[in-house]
Coordinates of C-alpha atoms in Angstrom, one line a residue:
X1 CA 140.9 22.9 -154.9
X2 CA 138.0 21.5 -156.9
X3 CA 137.1 17.9 -157.0
X4 CA 138.3 17.7 -160.6
X5 CA 141.7 19.1 -159.5
X6 CA 141.9 16.7 -156.7
X7 CA 141.2 13.8 -159.0
X8 CA 143.8 14.9 -161.5
X9 CA 146.3 15.4 -158.7
X10 CA 145.7 11.8 -157.5
X11 CA 146.5 10.5 -161.0
X12 CA 149.7 12.6 -161.2
X13 CA 150.9 11.6 -157.8
X14 CA 150.6 7.9 -158.7
X15 CA 152.3 8.5 -162.1
X16 CA 155.2 10.2 -160.3
X17 CA 155.5 7.3 -157.9
X18 CA 155.6 4.9 -160.8
X19 CA 158.3 6.9 -162.6
X20 CA 160.4 7.1 -159.5
X21 CA 160.1 3.4 -158.7
X22 CA 160.8 2.6 -162.4
X23 CA 164.1 4.6 -162.3
X24 CA 165.1 2.7 -159.1
X25 CA 164.2 -0.6 -160.7
X26 CA 166.4 0.3 -163.7
X27 CA 169.4 -0.1 -161.4
X28 CA 167.9 -2.7 -159.0
X29 CA 165.9 -5.0 -161.2
X30 CA 166.0 -7.8 -158.6
X31 CA 164.4 -5.8 -155.8
X32 CA 161.2 -7.6 -155.2
X33 CA 159.8 -5.0 -152.8
X34 CA 160.4 -2.2 -155.3
X35 CA 158.7 -4.3 -158.0
X36 CA 155.7 -4.9 -155.7
X37 CA 155.5 -1.1 -154.9
X38 CA 155.6 -0.3 -158.7
X39 CA 152.8 -2.7 -159.3
X40 CA 150.7 -1.3 -156.5
X41 CA 151.2 2.3 -157.8
X42 CA 150.3 1.1 -161.3
X43 CA 147.0 -0.3 -159.9
X44 CA 146.3 2.8 -157.9
X45 CA 147.0 5.0 -161.0
X46 CA 144.7 3.0 -163.1
X47 CA 142.0 3.3 -160.4
X48 CA 142.6 7.0 -160.2
X49 CA 142.3 7.4 -164.0
X50 CA 139.1 5.4 -164.0
X51 CA 137.6 7.6 -161.3
X52 CA 138.7 10.8 -163.0
X53 CA 137.3 9.7 -166.4
X54 CA 134.0 8.5 -164.9
X55 CA 133.3 11.9 -163.5
X56 CA 135.2 14.3 -165.7
X57 CA 135.9 12.8 -169.1
X58 CA 138.9 11.4 -170.9
X59 CA 142.4 12.1 -169.8
X60 CA 144.1 11.4 -173.1
X61 CA 143.0 11.1 -176.7
X62 CA 143.4 7.3 -176.3
X63 CA 140.6 7.3 -173.8
X64 CA 138.2 9.4 -175.9
X65 CA 135.2 8.2 -177.8
X66 CA 134.0 5.7 -175.3
X67 CA 130.6 7.4 -175.0
X68 CA 128.0 7.9 -177.8
X69 CA 129.8 11.0 -179.0
X70 CA 133.3 12.3 -179.5
X71 CA 134.0 13.7 -176.0
X72 CA 137.6 14.7 -176.4
X73 CA 136.6 18.2 -177.5
X74 CA 134.7 18.9 -174.2
X75 CA 136.5 21.6 -172.2
X76 CA 138.3 22.2 -170.1
X77 CA 140.9 19.7 -171.0
X78 CA 142.8 17.9 -168.2
X79 CA 145.9 20.1 -168.5
X80 CA 143.8 23.2 -168.3
X81 CA 142.5 22.4 -164.8

């Protein structure tokens, strides 16, 4: 597995954890520990996204164009890894 693939996998794992925790919170909105877990996963996902984008470019169209040029067209795109 390449470093790029590892970085993208880290993003995806944290996204999955957030979705899973979110579904639990839909039926248990008062569970403070679950809410803390969700917040922790959100922070870790944001950190993983920042790390990926720092080294490999934008993950989504919304993250593109932060450099001096339009970098969304650089290949391969994240889903092609």
